[in-house]
Coordinates of C-alpha atoms and ligand atoms in Angstrom, one line a residue:
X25 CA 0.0 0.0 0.0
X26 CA 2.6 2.3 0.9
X27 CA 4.5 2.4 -2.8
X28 CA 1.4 2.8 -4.0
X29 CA 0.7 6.0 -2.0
X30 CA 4.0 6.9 -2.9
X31 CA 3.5 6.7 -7.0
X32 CA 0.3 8.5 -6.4
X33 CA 2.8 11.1 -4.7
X34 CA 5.1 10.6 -7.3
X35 CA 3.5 9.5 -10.4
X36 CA 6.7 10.4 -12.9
X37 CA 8.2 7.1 -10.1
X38 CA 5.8 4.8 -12.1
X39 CA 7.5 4.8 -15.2
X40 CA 11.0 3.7 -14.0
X41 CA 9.8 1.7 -11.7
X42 CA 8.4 -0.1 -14.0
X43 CA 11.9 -0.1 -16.0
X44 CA 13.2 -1.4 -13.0
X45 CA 11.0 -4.1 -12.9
X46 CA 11.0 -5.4 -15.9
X47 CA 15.0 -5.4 -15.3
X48 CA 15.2 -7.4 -12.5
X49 CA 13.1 -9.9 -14.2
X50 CA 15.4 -9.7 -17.2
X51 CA 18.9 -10.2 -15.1
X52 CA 17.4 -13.0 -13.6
X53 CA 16.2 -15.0 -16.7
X54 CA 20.0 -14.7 -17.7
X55 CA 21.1 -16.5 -14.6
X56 CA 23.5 -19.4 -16.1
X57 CA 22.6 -22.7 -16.1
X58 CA 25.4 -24.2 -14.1
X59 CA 24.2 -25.5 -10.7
X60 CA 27.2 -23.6 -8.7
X61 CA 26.8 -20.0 -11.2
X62 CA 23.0 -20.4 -11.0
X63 CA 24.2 -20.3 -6.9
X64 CA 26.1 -17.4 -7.1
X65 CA 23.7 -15.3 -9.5
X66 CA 20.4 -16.2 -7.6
X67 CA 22.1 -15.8 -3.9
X68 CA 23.5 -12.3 -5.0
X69 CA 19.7 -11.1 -6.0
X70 CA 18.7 -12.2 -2.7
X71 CA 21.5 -10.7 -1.0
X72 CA 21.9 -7.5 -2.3
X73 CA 18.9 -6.3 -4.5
X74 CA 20.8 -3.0 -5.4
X75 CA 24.4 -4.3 -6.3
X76 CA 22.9 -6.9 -7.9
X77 CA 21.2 -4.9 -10.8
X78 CA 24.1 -2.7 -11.3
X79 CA 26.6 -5.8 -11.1
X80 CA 24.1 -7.6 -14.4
X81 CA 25.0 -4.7 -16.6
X82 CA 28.8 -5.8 -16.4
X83 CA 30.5 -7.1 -19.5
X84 CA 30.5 -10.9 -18.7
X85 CA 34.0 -11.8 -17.9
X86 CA 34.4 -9.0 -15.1
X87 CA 30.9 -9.8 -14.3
X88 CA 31.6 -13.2 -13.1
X89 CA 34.5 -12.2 -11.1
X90 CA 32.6 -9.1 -9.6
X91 CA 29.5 -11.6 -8.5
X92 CA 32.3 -13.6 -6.6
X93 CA 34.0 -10.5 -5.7
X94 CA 30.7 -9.6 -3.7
X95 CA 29.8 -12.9 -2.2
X96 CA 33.3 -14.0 -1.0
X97 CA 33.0 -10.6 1.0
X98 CA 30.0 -10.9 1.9
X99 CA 30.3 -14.1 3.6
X100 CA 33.3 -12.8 5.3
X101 CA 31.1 -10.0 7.0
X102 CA 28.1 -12.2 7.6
X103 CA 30.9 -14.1 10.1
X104 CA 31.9 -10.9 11.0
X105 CA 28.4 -9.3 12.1
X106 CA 26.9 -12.6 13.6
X107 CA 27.5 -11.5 17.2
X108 CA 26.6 -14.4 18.7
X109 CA 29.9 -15.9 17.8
X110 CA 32.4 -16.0 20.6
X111 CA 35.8 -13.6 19.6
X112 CA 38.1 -16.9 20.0
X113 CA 36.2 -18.4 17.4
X114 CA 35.2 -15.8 14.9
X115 CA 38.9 -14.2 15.3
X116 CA 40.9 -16.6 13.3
X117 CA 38.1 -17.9 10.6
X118 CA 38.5 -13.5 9.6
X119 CA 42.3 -13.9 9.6
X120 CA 42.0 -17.2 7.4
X121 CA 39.3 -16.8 5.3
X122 CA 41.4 -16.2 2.6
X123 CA 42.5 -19.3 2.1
X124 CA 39.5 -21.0 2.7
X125 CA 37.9 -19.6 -0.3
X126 CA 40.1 -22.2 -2.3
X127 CA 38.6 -25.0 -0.2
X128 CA 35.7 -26.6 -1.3
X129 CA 35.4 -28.8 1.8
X130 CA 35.4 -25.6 3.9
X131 CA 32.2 -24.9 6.0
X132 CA 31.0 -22.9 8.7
X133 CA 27.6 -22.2 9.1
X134 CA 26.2 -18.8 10.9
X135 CA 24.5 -15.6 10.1
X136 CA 21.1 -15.5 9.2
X137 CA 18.3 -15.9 6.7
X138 CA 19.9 -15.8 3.1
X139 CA 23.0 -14.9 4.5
X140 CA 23.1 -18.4 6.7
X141 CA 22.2 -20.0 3.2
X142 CA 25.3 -18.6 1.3
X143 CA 27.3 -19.9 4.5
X144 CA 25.8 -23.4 4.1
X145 CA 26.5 -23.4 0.4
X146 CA 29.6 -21.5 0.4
X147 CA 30.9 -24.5 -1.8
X148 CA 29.9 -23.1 -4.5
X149 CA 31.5 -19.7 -4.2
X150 CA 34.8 -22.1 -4.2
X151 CA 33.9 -24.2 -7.5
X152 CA 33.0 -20.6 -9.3
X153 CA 36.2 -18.8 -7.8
X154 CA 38.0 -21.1 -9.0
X155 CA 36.9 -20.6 -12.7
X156 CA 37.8 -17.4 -12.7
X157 CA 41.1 -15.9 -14.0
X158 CA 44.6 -16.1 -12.0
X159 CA 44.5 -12.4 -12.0
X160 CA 40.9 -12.3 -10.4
X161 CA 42.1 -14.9 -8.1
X162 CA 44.7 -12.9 -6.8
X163 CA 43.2 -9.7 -6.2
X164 CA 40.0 -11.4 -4.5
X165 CA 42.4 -13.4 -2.4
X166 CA 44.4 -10.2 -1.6
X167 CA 41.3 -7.9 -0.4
X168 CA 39.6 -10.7 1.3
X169 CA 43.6 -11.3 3.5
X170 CA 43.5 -7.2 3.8
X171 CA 39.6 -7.1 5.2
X172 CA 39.5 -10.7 7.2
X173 CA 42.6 -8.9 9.2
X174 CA 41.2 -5.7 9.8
X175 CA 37.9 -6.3 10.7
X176 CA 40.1 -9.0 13.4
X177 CA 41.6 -6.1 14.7
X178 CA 38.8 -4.1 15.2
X179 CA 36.6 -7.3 16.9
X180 CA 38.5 -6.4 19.9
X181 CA 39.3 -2.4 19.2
X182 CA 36.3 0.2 19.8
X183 CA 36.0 3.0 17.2
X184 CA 37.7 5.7 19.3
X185 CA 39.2 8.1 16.7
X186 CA 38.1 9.5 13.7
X187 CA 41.3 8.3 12.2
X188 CA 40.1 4.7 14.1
X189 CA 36.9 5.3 12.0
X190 CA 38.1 5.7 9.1
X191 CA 40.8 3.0 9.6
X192 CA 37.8 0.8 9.9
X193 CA 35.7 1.9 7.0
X194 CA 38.8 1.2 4.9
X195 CA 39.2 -2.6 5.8
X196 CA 35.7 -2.7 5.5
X197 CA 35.0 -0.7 2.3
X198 CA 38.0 1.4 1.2
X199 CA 39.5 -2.0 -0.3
X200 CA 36.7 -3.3 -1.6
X201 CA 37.2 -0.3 -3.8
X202 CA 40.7 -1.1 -4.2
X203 CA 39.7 -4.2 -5.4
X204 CA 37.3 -3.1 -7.7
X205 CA 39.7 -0.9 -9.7
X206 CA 42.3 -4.2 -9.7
X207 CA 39.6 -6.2 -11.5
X208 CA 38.6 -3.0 -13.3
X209 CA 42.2 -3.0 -14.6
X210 CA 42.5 -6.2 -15.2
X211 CA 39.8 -6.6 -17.3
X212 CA 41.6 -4.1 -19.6
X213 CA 39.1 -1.3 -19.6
X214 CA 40.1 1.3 -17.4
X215 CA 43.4 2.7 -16.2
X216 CA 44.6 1.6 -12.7
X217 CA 42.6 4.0 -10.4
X218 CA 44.6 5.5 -7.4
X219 CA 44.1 4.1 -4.3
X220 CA 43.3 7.3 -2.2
X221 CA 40.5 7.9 -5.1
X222 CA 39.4 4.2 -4.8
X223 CA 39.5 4.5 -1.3
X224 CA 37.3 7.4 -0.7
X225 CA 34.7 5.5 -2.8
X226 CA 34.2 3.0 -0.5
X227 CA 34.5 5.7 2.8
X228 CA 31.7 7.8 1.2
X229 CA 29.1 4.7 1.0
X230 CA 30.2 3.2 4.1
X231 CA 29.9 6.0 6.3
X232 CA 26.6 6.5 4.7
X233 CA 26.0 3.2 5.7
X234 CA 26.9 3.7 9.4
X235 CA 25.1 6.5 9.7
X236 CA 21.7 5.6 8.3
X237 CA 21.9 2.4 10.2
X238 CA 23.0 3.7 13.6
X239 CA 19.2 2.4 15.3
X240 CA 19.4 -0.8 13.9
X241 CA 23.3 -1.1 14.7
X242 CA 22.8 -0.3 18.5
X243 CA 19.4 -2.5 18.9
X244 CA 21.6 -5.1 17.5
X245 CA 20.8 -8.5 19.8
X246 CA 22.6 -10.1 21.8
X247 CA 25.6 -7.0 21.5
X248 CA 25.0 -3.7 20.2
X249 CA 27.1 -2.6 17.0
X250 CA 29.2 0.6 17.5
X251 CA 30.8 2.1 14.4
X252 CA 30.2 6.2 15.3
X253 CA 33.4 7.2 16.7
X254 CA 33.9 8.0 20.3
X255 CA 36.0 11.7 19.2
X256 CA 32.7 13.0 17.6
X257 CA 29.4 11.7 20.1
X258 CA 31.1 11.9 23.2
X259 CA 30.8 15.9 22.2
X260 CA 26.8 15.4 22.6
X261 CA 26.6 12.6 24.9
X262 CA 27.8 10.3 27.4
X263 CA 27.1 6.7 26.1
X264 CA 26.6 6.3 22.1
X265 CA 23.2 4.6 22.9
X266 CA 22.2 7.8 24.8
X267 CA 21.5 9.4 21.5
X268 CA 18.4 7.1 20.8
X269 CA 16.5 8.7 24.1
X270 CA 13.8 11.3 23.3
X271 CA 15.2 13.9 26.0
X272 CA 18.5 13.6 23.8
X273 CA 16.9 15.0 20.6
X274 CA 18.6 18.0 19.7
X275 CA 21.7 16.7 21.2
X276 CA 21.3 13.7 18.9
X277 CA 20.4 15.6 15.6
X278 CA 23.8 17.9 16.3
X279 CA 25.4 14.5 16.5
X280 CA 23.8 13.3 13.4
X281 CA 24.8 16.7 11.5
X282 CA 28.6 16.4 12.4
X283 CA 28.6 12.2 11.3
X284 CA 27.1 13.7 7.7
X285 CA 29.3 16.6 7.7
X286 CA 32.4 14.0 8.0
X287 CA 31.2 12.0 5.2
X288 CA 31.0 15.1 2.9
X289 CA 34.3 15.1 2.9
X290 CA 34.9 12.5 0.6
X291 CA 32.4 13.3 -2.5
X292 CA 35.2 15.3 -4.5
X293 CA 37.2 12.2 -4.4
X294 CA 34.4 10.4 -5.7
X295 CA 33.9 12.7 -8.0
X296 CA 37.2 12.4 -9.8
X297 CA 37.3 9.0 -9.6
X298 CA 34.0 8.8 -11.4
X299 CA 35.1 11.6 -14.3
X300 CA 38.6 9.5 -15.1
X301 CA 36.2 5.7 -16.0
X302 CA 35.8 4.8 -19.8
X303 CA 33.8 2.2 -20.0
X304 CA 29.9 2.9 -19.4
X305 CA 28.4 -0.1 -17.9
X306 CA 31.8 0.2 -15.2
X307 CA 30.6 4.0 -15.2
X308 CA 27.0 3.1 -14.1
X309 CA 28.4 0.5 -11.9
X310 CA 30.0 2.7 -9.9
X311 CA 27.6 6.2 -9.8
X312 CA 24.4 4.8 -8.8
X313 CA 25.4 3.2 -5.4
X314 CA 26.9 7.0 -4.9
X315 CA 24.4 9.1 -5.7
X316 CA 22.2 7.0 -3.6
X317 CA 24.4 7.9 -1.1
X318 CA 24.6 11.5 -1.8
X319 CA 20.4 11.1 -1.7
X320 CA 20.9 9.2 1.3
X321 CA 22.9 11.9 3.4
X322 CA 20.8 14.7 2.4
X323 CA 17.7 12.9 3.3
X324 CA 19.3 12.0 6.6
X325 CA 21.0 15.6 7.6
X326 CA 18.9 17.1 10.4
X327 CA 16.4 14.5 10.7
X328 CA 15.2 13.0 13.7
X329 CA 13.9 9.9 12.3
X330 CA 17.4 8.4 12.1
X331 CA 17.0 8.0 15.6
X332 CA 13.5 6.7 15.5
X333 CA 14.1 4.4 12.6
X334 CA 15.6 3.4 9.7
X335 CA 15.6 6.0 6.5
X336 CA 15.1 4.8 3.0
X337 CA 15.0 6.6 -0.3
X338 CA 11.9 5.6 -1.4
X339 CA 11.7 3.0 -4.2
X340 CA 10.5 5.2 -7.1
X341 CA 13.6 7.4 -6.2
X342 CA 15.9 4.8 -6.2
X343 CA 14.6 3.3 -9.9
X344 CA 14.7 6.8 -11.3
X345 CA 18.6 7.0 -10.1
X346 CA 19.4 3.7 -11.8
X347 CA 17.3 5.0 -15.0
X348 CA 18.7 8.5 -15.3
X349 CA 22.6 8.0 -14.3
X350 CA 24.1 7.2 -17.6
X351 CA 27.0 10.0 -17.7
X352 CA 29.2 12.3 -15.6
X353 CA 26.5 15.0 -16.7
X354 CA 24.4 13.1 -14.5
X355 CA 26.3 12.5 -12.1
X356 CA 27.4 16.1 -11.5
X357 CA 23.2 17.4 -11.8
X358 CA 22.3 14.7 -9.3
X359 CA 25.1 15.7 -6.6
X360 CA 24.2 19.1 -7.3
X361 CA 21.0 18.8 -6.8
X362 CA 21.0 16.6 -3.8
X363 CA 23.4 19.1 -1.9
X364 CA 20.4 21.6 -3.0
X365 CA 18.0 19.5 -0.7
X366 CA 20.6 19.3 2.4
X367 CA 21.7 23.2 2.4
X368 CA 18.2 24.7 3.3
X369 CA 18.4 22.2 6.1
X370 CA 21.4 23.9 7.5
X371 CA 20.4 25.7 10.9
X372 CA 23.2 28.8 11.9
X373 CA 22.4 27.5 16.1
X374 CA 23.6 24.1 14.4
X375 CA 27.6 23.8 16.2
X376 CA 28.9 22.4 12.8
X377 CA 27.0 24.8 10.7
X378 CA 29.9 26.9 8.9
X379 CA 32.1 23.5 8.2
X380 CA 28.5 22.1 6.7
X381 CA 27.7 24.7 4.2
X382 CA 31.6 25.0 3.3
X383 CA 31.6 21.4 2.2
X384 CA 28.2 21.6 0.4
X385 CA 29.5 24.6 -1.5
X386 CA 32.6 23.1 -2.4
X387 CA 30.6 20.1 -3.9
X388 CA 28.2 22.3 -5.8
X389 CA 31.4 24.5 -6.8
X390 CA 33.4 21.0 -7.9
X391 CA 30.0 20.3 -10.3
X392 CA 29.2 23.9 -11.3
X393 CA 32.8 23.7 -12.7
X394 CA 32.4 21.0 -14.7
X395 CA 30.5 23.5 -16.8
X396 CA 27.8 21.0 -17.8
X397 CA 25.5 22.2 -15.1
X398 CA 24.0 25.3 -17.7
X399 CA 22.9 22.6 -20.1
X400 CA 20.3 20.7 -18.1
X401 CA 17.9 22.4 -15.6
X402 CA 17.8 19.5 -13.3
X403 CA 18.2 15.6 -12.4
X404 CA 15.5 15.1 -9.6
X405 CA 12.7 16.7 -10.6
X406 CA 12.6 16.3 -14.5
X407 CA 9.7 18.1 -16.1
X408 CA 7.3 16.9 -13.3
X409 CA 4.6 18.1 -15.1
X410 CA 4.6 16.6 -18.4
X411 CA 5.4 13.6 -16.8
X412 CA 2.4 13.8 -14.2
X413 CA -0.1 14.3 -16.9
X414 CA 0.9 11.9 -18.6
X415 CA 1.7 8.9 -15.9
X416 CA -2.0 9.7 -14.2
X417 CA -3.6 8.9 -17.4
X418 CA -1.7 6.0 -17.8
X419 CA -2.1 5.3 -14.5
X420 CA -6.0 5.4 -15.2
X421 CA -5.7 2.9 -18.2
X422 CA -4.0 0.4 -16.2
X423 CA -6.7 0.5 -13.6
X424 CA -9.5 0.7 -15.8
X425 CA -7.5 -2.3 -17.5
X426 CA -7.2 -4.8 -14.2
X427 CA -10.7 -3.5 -13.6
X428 CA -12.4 -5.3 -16.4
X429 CA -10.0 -8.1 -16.3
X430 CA -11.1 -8.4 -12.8
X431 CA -15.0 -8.0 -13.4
X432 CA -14.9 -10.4 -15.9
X433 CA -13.2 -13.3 -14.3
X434 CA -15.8 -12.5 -11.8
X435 CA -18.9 -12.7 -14.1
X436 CA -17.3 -16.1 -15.8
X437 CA -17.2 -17.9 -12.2
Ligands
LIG530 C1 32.6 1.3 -6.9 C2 31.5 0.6 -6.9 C3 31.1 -0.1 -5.7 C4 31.8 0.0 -4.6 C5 33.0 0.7 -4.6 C6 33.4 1.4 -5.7 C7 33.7 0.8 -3.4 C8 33.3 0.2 -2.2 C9 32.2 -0.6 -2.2 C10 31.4 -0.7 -3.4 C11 31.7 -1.3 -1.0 C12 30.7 -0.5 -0.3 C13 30.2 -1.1 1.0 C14 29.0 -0.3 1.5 C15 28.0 -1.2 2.1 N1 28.5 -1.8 3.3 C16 28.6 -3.1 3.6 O1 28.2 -3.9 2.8 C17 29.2 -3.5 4.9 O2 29.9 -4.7 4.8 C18 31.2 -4.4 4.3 C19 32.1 -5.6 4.2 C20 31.6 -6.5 3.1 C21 31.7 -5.7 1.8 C22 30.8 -6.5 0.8 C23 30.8 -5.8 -0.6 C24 29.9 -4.7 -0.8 C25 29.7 -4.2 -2.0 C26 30.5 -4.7 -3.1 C27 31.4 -5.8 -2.9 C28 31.5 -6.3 -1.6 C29 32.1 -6.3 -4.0 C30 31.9 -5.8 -5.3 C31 31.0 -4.7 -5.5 C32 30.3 -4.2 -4.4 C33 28.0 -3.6 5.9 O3 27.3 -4.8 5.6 C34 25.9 -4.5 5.6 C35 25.2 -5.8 5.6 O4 25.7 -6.7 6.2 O5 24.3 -5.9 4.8 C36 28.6 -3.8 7.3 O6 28.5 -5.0 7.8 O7 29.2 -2.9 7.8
LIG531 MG1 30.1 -6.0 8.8

């Protein structure tokens, strides 16, 4: 009911969403009919509906490696998030996972849901890696060594620093960009990104991560998840989980604003690293998980219902991203115009206000000066009109439409 309210809000969501749909259905009709790719291919739509899409449009060869690239990983995090495992057992399955990845007798079940099912079946991760090219090989094995290590370390070190914090979103995220421009590389489309820009890739959807999730991350059973670091919340409060009380509110929305007003910092990064790629399926690949991001952040700056729930771009928004991001015009318009919903939010009594509007103006200065900006009025809100006319009359077809399909099944019986 709700996405329906929320096309009727939105009609000019209907049409992508519908794109999207029809996608979805499309990536997974071309799921291969090996038993251990089928695996791989069916477990990554059920483990990750948005990197799944954008992972489909890859050419096949760095496709296949990507797939494994993702579900090696995230099998690695699935032991590292089950907090029910003692530290003297999760500890050195991290630190070795590497090398179990090359071992198809390896098993060890945890996690749960669909995650517990790519655990169980974890086999067939193996009997696909293995497939792959020697150079994929390697640079899976090497991130997977580089994470299962640092997220060890941090299974016994709380997120004190900011530099702790971003040591963490690195081993976490940072080299699963690294990664990415290895098999990027390898697959002999793109130049060899640096690692700083790589890097802040994976920071800038990370921390967006964090800080979307920080309710679900400290109502986390049977031991709260703490990724904000100490440096910044014990400014506001006393205990991290403080910031979740009602009488902490304004405390906890200061908090909030200074968490987004870190992760700002690493958009021009992105930015560059998203102008230097060739190839456009790579391009897409890599611009709609960060302007989701972007949309994220300024949906989450100054809002209270962090701390009250989880916030979500709403569907329709999310399928107009993945059908509108095609070039770094795009790109630029959508950061632009994203930073255009987060600035108005900026309140002067707000501590961090100055460093806030500084960053947003130096990400609407970096896409002003890409001087495609003039060309296009904007990426969010594309003629909303002509597309409202026309999606409600559509709209009214396709009811009228199940309407009389409906009545006459109804007079038949
Ligand atoms: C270009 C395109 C995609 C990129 C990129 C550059 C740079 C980095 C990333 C994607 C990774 C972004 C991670 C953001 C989401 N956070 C998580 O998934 C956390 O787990 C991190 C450890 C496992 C990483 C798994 C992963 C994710 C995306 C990939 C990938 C591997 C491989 C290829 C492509 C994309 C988060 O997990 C949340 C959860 O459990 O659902 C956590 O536990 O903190
Ligand atoms: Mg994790």
């Amino acid at each position: 009911m709700g996405s329906l309210a929320a096309v009727l809000r939105h009609p000019d969501d209907l049409y992508p969403l519908l794109k999207l749909k029809m996608a979805s259905r499309q990536a997974e009709k071309q799921i291969p009919p090996e038993p251990h790719w089928a695996f791989c291919y069916s477990m990554l739509h059920k483990v990750s509906r948005s990197f799944a899409l954008v992972i489909q449009q890859l050419g096949t060869d760095l496709r296949n490696a990507v797939c494994i690239f993702y579900l090696v990983l995230r099998a690695l995090d699935t032991v590292e998030d089950d907090t029910s495992i003692p530290t003297d057992v999760k500890v050195p399955i991290l630190i070795a996972f590497h090398r179990h990845v090359y071992d198809r007798e390896w098993h060890f079940s945890c996690g749960t849901k669909e995650y517990k099912v790519l655990m169980d079946q974890f086999h067939h991760v193996s009997t696909a890696f293995l497939e792959l090219g020697k150079g994929y090989q390697d640079a899976i094995e090497d991130i997977t060594k580089r994470m299962g290590a640092g997220m060890a370390k941090f299974i016994c070190k709380e997120v004190e620093s900011i530099d702790d914090y971003d040591e963490y979103c690195y081993y976490v995220a940072g080299l699963v960009g690294l990664g990415l421009s290895k098999l990027f590389y390898a697959s002999g489309t793109e130049d060899l990104a640096p690692d700083s820009l790589s890097n802040s890739m994976g920071l800038f959807l990370q921390k967006t991560n964090i800080i979307r999730d920080y309710l679900e991350d400290i109502n986390e059973i049977p031991k709260c998840r703490m990724f904000w670091p100490r440096e910044i919340w014990s400014k506001y409060v006393n205990k991290l989980e403080d910031l979740k009380y009602e009488e902490n509110s304004d405390k906890a929305v200061q908090c909030l604003n200074d968490m987004v007003t870190n992760a700002l910092m690493h958009v021009e990064d992105c930015l560059k690293y998203m102008s230097a790629l060739r190839d456009n399926a790579i391009f897409r690949f890599c611009a709609i998980p960060q302007i989701m991001a972007i949309g994220t952040l300024a949906l989450c700056y100054n809002n209270i219902e962090v701390f009250r729930g989880v916030v979500k771009m709403r569907r329709g928004l999310t399928a107009k991203v993945i059908d509108r991001t095609n070039n770094m015009t795009d790109v630029y318009l959508a950061f632009y115009d994203f930073s255009n919903i987060l600035k108005p939010k900026i309140n002067k009594n707000d501590p961090n206000a100055t460093k806030t509007l500084s960053r947003v103006e130096a990400i609407q200065k970096a896409c002003m000066d890409s001087g495609v900006l003039n060309k296009r009025k904007s990426y969010i809100i594309q003629s909303e009109l002509r597309y409202s006319s026309t999606m409600i009359v559509i709209f009214f077809i396709i009811l009228a439409i199940i309407f009389s399909y409906l009545s006459s099944t109804r007079a038949s019986k």
